Amino acid sequence: PNGIVFGATGEQVVFYVKNIKFEMSNYDTGYSSYGASKIYQKLLPQYLEDVCYNSDPSGKLSYRLKDNAPAKCLDYAKKCSQVEVGCNLYTSVKNNFSIPAKVGDMDYCPKECVGYDVYVAKETYFNSAQADNLIPNTARACSAESVGCNEFTNLDSLSAGGENREYYSTLKHCVKPSQASCGSFYAWEGTENGYQLRLYNLQQGANGPVVISDDSSVCNETIYNMPVNSPLYNPDCKQLYNASGNIYYHLKSNLITCSDSCRAYRITEKNYDRRLTQATCTGTSKSWDANEGACISCMSGGTWNSTHQACVYQGIPGEGKTCSASESGCREYNGNEGNNVRLAVSYDFEAGVSNWISNCSNGITIEPISSNKGGHSLLYNSAATTCSEVAGTKNSVAQLKVGGAVKEGKSYRVQFLASAPADADLNLFIYNPETSEISQFNNGNPIKIAGGSDWQIYSVNLDNLDHVVSGSETLTIIANSNFYLDNFILTEITDRFYLVKSS
């Protein structure tokens, strides 16, 4: 009465059936012969069950071996309960993480969805943190250096009919001297002429320099003096003096410069902070968007302008941290394991060149030039002579020995401070001199160091170290101009991606 029925119409219909498999599944698992695979197991005798198995709170056996079970318990196949039927051990091909689980029809997904998960775009200078559902390898990649890149309209240039679109990940915040109280502040820096006090003309208040937001928790005397390998180290933290000798600690990116070159900028993208309610969406830096049902927040010194229906900032053109139009919307996305980082190597160059080498006789030297008093940096000499060939070039290169610090198949991020007399383009890659294989940071695109005496923070990333690593592996830098390198940090990152938003 129950079974599979084949029917046909017509006088002479002949058909053949072979390899029938009936299964309740939304996915075809392929033909397999029922009962073709037989396993013979030696079951645990009933008289040993109380000796080998634990009991659950109800007094029944749970079929879980006791911690102190005698060795003879392992001579038999372990029983399982009815609810455990179908349980298997599954191992992720991504990170080798294993978990026992039962898989049902609703647990399958198309292969096109592999990697689909919730990722959090970390907070940037102008953008609040935001969770997104995405597949990282289908999005457009960008570089760590461009994280937080946003499009701005220079309102002064727009009113004059000139080119008006500019791109920044941070602005040099400013105010015109005629519009605020300004004062002189100083910071020690090592220069080619020795250690000197550098002058900063900043907006001042009753308690020293005015900042766009309270930064006392991320920049103070303790954090300023942290070594480069400390988790608390912050390269943006600055120590400042006034003429009376009072000392202040602030993030350099939070300071407000007094300058007649100050211009008004309108940011293109609206930043929604969905943690705020309509009741808490108050102040000159916020506006409630009724259509979106969310609060627009003008982060890092912006002011909501109802005329432009956008956040407006005051900045100095060409300063701050510029980025390209193609990387506008670049964000750092972290998965469940995104905060798992490993410090591979770090250098502040106070102990000399250490594991740094060059292919030239005078390619690198340690100099008393630094962003703070008493510090040193590594000078890269692009015009060095007597150079051996490295990675197919006889140009000057700087190399850091990382053979025991990096691994094949891992992702890496480099952060450092740099200063250059003139604009310099840097290419960074991990190089195996035994096989001549290289893995490029920033997908092979150079990172641009802005010329001038100012020290800035730079970052590059390597998605995948895609070659066999040898003991003589090096992180190699090639540049087209001289530059100073300081506070170099190489970290191994996991489940972290640099992607263009909504791509």
XYZ file of C-alpha atoms in Angstrom:
503
model
C 0.000 0.000 0.000
C 2.902 2.397 0.603
C 5.839 2.861 -1.741
C 7.101 4.457 -4.936
C 4.808 3.923 -7.944
C 5.885 4.252 -11.592
C 3.168 4.757 -14.151
C 3.049 5.085 -17.935
C 0.520 5.436 -20.742
C 0.568 3.947 -24.229
C 0.385 0.519 -25.829
C 4.044 -0.427 -25.591
C 6.049 1.545 -23.054
C 9.299 0.085 -21.767
C 11.569 1.921 -19.347
C 14.379 0.923 -17.059
C 15.089 2.136 -13.533
C 18.447 1.886 -11.806
C 20.065 3.251 -8.642
C 17.004 4.594 -6.856
C 17.632 6.513 -3.646
C 14.803 8.050 -1.628
C 15.762 10.732 0.882
C 14.023 13.573 2.654
C 16.305 16.476 1.768
C 16.241 19.676 -0.253
C 19.639 18.793 -1.678
C 20.760 15.864 -3.823
C 23.456 14.020 -1.874
C 24.155 11.576 -4.699
C 23.426 7.893 -5.049
C 24.626 5.486 -2.374
C 23.734 1.836 -2.007
C 21.677 1.123 1.092
C 23.508 -1.211 3.434
C 26.618 -1.344 1.250
C 28.827 -0.193 4.129
C 28.768 -2.402 7.215
C 30.583 -1.738 10.474
C 31.044 -4.399 13.138
C 31.367 -2.996 16.656
C 31.944 -4.575 20.040
C 29.355 -3.067 22.384
C 30.002 -2.292 26.031
C 28.507 -5.037 28.255
C 25.597 -3.913 30.409
C 27.413 -4.829 33.624
C 30.115 -2.218 32.801
C 27.721 0.664 32.101
C 27.572 1.870 35.702
C 31.352 1.655 35.890
C 32.046 3.528 32.638
C 29.191 6.002 32.131
C 28.050 9.068 34.090
C 24.471 9.541 35.259
C 22.336 12.595 34.551
C 20.425 14.370 37.400
C 17.406 12.074 36.874
C 19.570 9.053 37.654
C 19.600 7.732 34.096
C 22.787 6.919 32.243
C 23.979 9.724 29.959
C 26.449 7.553 27.997
C 29.223 10.030 28.682
C 32.391 8.401 29.921
C 33.441 9.208 33.464
C 36.646 11.190 33.890
C 38.067 8.333 35.964
C 36.660 5.529 33.788
C 38.926 2.452 33.758
C 40.940 1.738 30.602
C 38.835 -1.312 29.737
C 35.884 1.021 28.974
C 37.783 2.154 25.878
C 37.891 -1.371 24.492
C 34.231 -1.116 23.442
C 32.156 1.087 21.141
C 30.596 3.898 23.162
C 26.824 4.102 23.209
C 24.949 7.292 22.437
C 21.442 8.518 23.154
C 18.646 8.797 20.612
C 18.901 12.603 20.498
C 22.563 12.297 19.472
C 21.849 10.279 16.313
C 23.233 12.155 13.311
C 25.752 14.139 15.352
C 29.077 14.625 13.548
C 32.217 16.653 14.059
C 32.478 19.553 11.590
C 35.715 21.470 10.990
C 35.849 24.905 9.373
C 38.125 25.077 6.325
C 38.657 28.748 7.205
C 40.297 28.395 10.609
C 40.191 24.645 11.505
C 37.707 25.345 14.311
C 35.784 22.127 15.100
C 32.343 21.687 16.626
C 30.019 18.675 17.057
C 26.624 19.295 15.463
C 23.539 17.778 13.829
C 22.805 19.146 10.367
C 19.271 19.448 9.045
C 17.785 20.573 5.747
C 17.622 24.207 6.884
C 21.348 24.227 7.656
C 22.422 23.866 4.013
C 23.128 26.887 1.831
C 24.155 27.442 -1.798
C 27.911 27.485 -2.406
C 27.609 31.115 -3.532
C 26.828 32.043 0.089
C 30.053 30.674 1.594
C 31.547 33.367 3.833
C 28.232 35.186 4.382
C 28.182 36.501 7.953
C 27.696 39.529 10.153
C 30.706 41.880 10.127
C 31.129 45.097 12.093
C 32.535 48.150 10.349
C 34.678 49.683 13.104
C 34.208 53.306 14.111
C 36.326 55.737 12.118
C 37.019 59.451 12.442
C 33.772 60.404 10.712
C 31.688 57.219 10.887
C 29.997 55.323 13.705
C 30.382 51.571 14.045
C 27.892 49.644 11.930
C 27.001 45.962 11.518
C 26.577 44.651 7.965
C 25.708 41.274 6.434
C 28.180 40.533 3.654
C 30.529 38.095 1.904
C 34.028 39.630 2.179
C 35.539 38.048 -0.937
C 32.781 39.498 -3.148
C 33.320 43.088 -1.962
C 35.784 45.604 -3.406
C 38.972 45.655 -1.355
C 40.748 48.813 -0.209
C 43.900 49.517 1.806
C 44.266 49.921 5.573
C 45.718 53.371 4.897
C 42.379 54.534 3.435
C 40.085 53.312 6.234
C 37.604 56.082 7.050
C 37.967 57.772 3.649
C 35.045 60.123 2.954
C 34.057 62.537 0.202
C 33.860 66.250 1.055
C 32.786 69.337 -0.828
C 34.950 72.419 -0.315
C 32.179 75.009 0.038
C 34.536 77.965 -0.511
C 35.797 76.508 -3.815
C 32.234 75.619 -4.796
C 31.067 79.203 -4.321
C 33.992 80.371 -6.450
C 33.088 77.921 -9.198
C 36.231 75.807 -8.799
C 36.939 72.079 -8.312
C 35.152 71.184 -5.101
C 35.416 67.450 -4.307
C 38.158 66.388 -1.899
C 38.740 63.130 -0.012
C 39.961 62.752 3.571
C 40.058 60.137 6.308
C 40.923 62.863 8.849
C 40.829 66.646 8.531
C 43.226 69.236 9.877
C 40.611 70.948 12.043
C 40.912 74.697 12.129
C 39.475 78.055 13.016
C 40.306 81.483 11.619
C 42.337 83.638 14.051
C 39.715 86.379 13.871
C 37.027 83.976 15.122
C 38.648 82.487 18.233
C 41.278 82.891 20.908
C 44.560 81.457 19.664
C 47.794 80.677 21.449
C 51.275 79.270 20.944
C 52.012 75.713 22.027
C 55.185 73.706 21.597
C 56.270 70.072 21.212
C 59.765 68.559 21.264
C 60.924 67.001 18.015
C 64.235 65.628 16.819
C 65.368 67.400 13.640
C 68.466 67.480 11.457
C 69.550 70.471 13.577
C 69.082 68.678 16.885
C 66.142 68.482 19.271
C 63.987 71.574 19.014
C 60.621 72.898 20.159
C 58.174 72.999 17.272
C 55.571 75.767 17.316
C 51.849 75.034 16.977
C 49.352 77.905 16.689
C 46.197 76.418 18.246
C 42.818 77.473 19.488
C 43.104 77.857 23.256
C 40.721 77.887 26.175
C 40.934 78.199 29.932
C 42.468 74.699 30.224
C 44.963 74.835 27.392
C 44.408 73.715 23.784
C 40.797 73.320 22.696
C 40.066 69.855 21.256
C 37.116 68.643 19.204
C 36.285 65.941 21.773
C 37.435 64.705 25.175
C 40.482 62.495 24.562
C 41.791 62.155 28.133
C 41.105 58.397 28.207
C 43.166 57.676 25.074
C 45.943 60.272 25.475
C 47.527 61.108 28.817
C 50.974 61.022 30.400
C 50.829 57.257 30.950
C 49.783 56.460 27.380
C 52.247 58.971 25.906
C 55.141 57.165 27.604
C 54.037 53.660 26.629
C 56.520 51.646 24.534
C 55.614 50.822 20.955
C 54.898 47.152 21.801
C 52.283 48.025 24.456
C 48.571 47.536 23.662
C 48.016 51.052 25.084
C 50.482 52.702 22.703
C 48.824 55.425 20.625
C 50.949 57.059 17.894
C 48.503 59.988 17.706
C 49.121 60.997 21.350
C 51.081 64.279 21.631
C 52.771 66.106 24.516
C 52.432 69.904 24.313
C 53.789 72.865 26.317
C 52.688 76.466 26.580
C 54.934 79.478 27.239
C 54.425 79.048 31.004
C 55.735 75.484 30.891
C 52.386 73.818 31.510
C 52.143 70.354 29.925
C 49.119 69.002 28.017
C 48.414 65.643 26.405
C 46.063 65.441 23.421
C 45.508 63.485 20.225
C 47.129 65.390 17.395
C 44.064 64.736 15.232
C 41.867 66.417 17.874
C 43.735 69.736 17.942
C 42.278 72.841 16.261
C 44.766 74.893 14.266
C 44.417 78.669 13.916
C 44.868 79.475 10.223
C 43.627 81.967 7.661
C 43.546 79.035 5.212
C 40.626 77.496 7.126
C 37.761 76.438 4.823
C 34.253 75.008 5.249
C 33.693 71.393 4.110
C 30.437 69.503 3.630
C 30.671 65.739 4.048
C 28.694 63.815 1.421
C 27.627 60.750 3.391
C 25.264 61.071 6.331
C 26.556 59.223 9.393
C 23.755 57.497 11.322
C 24.361 56.599 14.963
C 21.616 54.073 15.660
C 22.526 53.828 19.327
C 20.896 57.240 19.875
C 17.168 57.769 20.303
C 15.229 60.829 19.242
C 15.348 62.063 22.848
C 19.144 61.782 23.024
C 19.752 63.096 19.492
C 20.469 66.641 20.658
C 23.117 69.336 20.229
C 24.646 71.225 17.315
C 26.417 68.093 16.043
C 23.238 66.019 15.659
C 19.950 65.970 13.766
C 17.041 63.520 13.839
C 16.113 62.030 10.453
C 12.414 61.162 10.699
C 12.360 59.298 7.379
C 15.265 57.087 8.402
C 14.168 56.893 12.023
C 17.758 57.467 13.147
C 20.096 60.156 14.429
C 22.588 61.865 12.098
C 25.775 62.408 14.091
C 28.496 64.815 12.927
C 31.470 63.080 14.511
C 34.862 64.648 15.245
C 34.045 68.322 15.257
C 31.293 68.607 12.664
C 28.182 70.801 12.939
C 24.775 70.019 11.463
C 23.855 72.612 8.828
C 20.138 72.708 7.994
C 20.758 74.781 4.845
C 23.056 72.162 3.335
C 21.223 69.291 5.068
C 24.619 67.864 5.924
C 27.433 67.911 8.467
C 29.853 70.796 7.901
C 33.478 70.838 9.078
C 36.237 73.438 9.184
C 39.487 72.168 7.637
C 42.700 73.230 5.930
C 42.803 72.114 2.265
C 45.334 69.417 1.443
C 46.250 68.780 5.082
C 44.887 66.148 7.415
C 44.990 62.669 5.888
C 44.048 62.588 2.225
C 42.797 59.564 0.266
C 41.651 58.812 -3.263
C 38.140 58.990 -4.731
C 38.325 55.288 -5.627
C 38.685 54.361 -1.934
C 35.919 56.602 -0.601
C 33.848 54.485 1.768
C 36.779 52.269 2.812
C 36.049 50.622 6.166
C 37.653 48.008 8.398
C 35.254 45.079 8.840
C 35.723 42.663 11.735
C 34.144 39.238 12.055
C 33.714 37.193 15.236
C 37.473 36.749 15.542
C 38.455 40.208 14.293
C 39.916 41.288 17.631
C 42.330 38.342 17.683
C 45.660 39.928 16.793
C 49.233 38.807 17.352
C 52.113 41.237 17.651
C 54.741 39.829 15.283
C 57.497 42.462 15.641
C 57.860 46.096 16.733
C 60.728 48.589 16.598
C 61.254 52.102 17.971
C 64.927 52.184 16.804
C 66.222 53.287 20.199
C 68.481 50.194 20.298
C 69.896 50.592 16.787
C 69.040 48.829 13.527
C 68.616 45.413 15.236
C 67.148 43.015 12.611
C 67.023 45.662 9.873
C 69.444 45.298 6.960
C 70.028 46.907 3.565
C 71.356 45.723 0.235
C 73.501 48.871 0.050
C 76.569 49.891 2.043
C 74.876 53.044 3.341
C 71.211 52.226 2.684
C 69.923 52.666 6.264
C 71.213 54.536 9.308
C 69.869 55.421 12.752
C 69.372 59.176 13.198
C 68.397 61.369 16.193
C 65.328 62.570 14.278
C 62.003 61.775 15.871
C 58.510 62.990 16.744
C 59.588 63.360 20.408
C 62.554 64.510 22.450
C 65.437 62.064 22.733
C 64.016 59.659 20.159
C 65.586 58.083 17.079
C 64.384 56.859 13.715
C 65.649 54.825 10.777
C 66.719 56.864 7.737
C 66.131 55.243 4.342
C 68.669 56.514 1.804
C 67.200 56.165 -1.683
C 70.462 57.341 -3.281
C 72.641 54.715 -1.563
C 75.402 53.142 -3.628
C 77.214 49.775 -3.841
C 73.965 47.801 -3.798
C 73.439 44.085 -4.376
C 70.361 42.822 -6.216
C 67.208 42.155 -4.156
C 63.841 41.099 -5.627
C 65.043 41.929 -9.139
C 66.304 45.445 -8.353
C 69.641 47.030 -7.464
C 67.928 50.102 -6.061
C 68.275 50.789 -2.362
C 66.004 48.643 -0.179
C 65.459 48.285 3.561
C 64.756 44.804 4.880
C 63.493 43.473 8.200
C 64.219 39.816 9.008
C 60.841 38.176 9.773
C 61.529 34.505 9.018
C 60.384 33.312 12.445
C 57.617 35.881 12.865
C 55.329 35.334 9.852
C 53.444 32.303 8.489
C 52.118 31.240 5.127
C 48.375 31.817 4.650
C 48.122 34.516 7.337
C 47.065 38.173 7.025
C 49.170 41.090 8.278
C 48.961 44.800 9.009
C 51.826 47.282 9.367
C 51.528 50.617 11.159
C 54.345 53.152 11.417
C 55.263 56.816 11.738
C 57.048 58.465 8.831
C 58.416 61.837 7.811
C 59.988 62.765 4.477
C 61.782 65.878 3.173
C 59.881 65.442 -0.126
C 56.979 63.249 -1.249
C 57.957 59.579 -1.265
C 56.279 56.439 -2.651
C 56.844 53.252 -0.655
C 56.259 49.665 -1.776
C 56.196 47.013 0.951
C 56.229 43.244 0.465
C 57.256 40.044 2.220
C 60.039 38.373 0.253
C 61.499 34.870 0.199
C 65.083 35.227 -1.129
C 65.376 31.460 -1.591
C 62.491 31.249 -4.086
C 62.218 34.948 -5.132
C 58.484 34.845 -4.249
C 56.858 37.987 -2.896
C 53.531 38.879 -1.234
C 52.614 42.531 -1.751
C 51.088 44.837 0.837
C 48.301 47.128 -0.442
C 47.853 44.796 -3.452
C 51.073 46.209 -4.879
C 49.945 49.849 -4.789
C 52.530 52.249 -3.297
C 51.796 54.155 -0.113
C 52.474 57.873 -0.391
C 54.446 59.649 2.354
C 53.663 63.373 2.391
C 56.703 65.622 2.090
C 57.541 68.110 4.837
C 58.737 67.930 8.415
C 55.470 66.634 9.865
C 55.271 63.104 11.252
C 52.182 61.163 10.209
C 50.706 57.727 10.916
C 50.569 55.261 8.021
C 49.114 51.749 7.644
C 49.361 48.975 5.048
C 47.811 45.515 4.938
C 48.511 42.139 3.350
C 45.411 39.993 2.751
C 47.280 36.717 2.360
C 50.925 35.711 2.655
C 50.586 33.382 -0.307
C 53.961 31.677 -0.533
C 56.082 29.248 1.473
C 57.949 31.112 4.226
C 61.660 30.435 4.714
C 63.912 31.195 7.669
C 65.497 34.020 5.649
C 62.162 35.742 4.888
C 62.234 39.567 4.954
C 59.745 42.406 4.995
C 61.172 44.613 2.265
C 60.672 48.343 1.587
C 61.563 50.102 -1.662
C 61.115 53.891 -1.907
C 61.798 56.529 -4.548
C 62.922 59.192 -2.062
C 64.492 59.519 1.382
C 62.269 59.148 4.437
C 62.461 58.597 8.187
C 60.755 55.529 9.708
C 59.763 55.200 13.373
C 57.596 53.122 15.738
C 57.169 50.251 13.296
C 54.572 47.597 14.251
C 53.804 44.363 12.338
C 50.716 42.470 13.566
C 49.064 39.268 12.405
C 45.316 39.765 11.959
C 42.417 37.319 11.722
C 38.907 37.707 10.296
C 39.569 41.362 9.475
C 38.905 42.858 6.049
C 39.427 46.248 4.392
C 36.470 46.803 2.070
C 34.578 49.621 0.365
C 31.201 50.086 2.016
C 28.168 48.823 0.041
C 30.376 47.262 -2.647
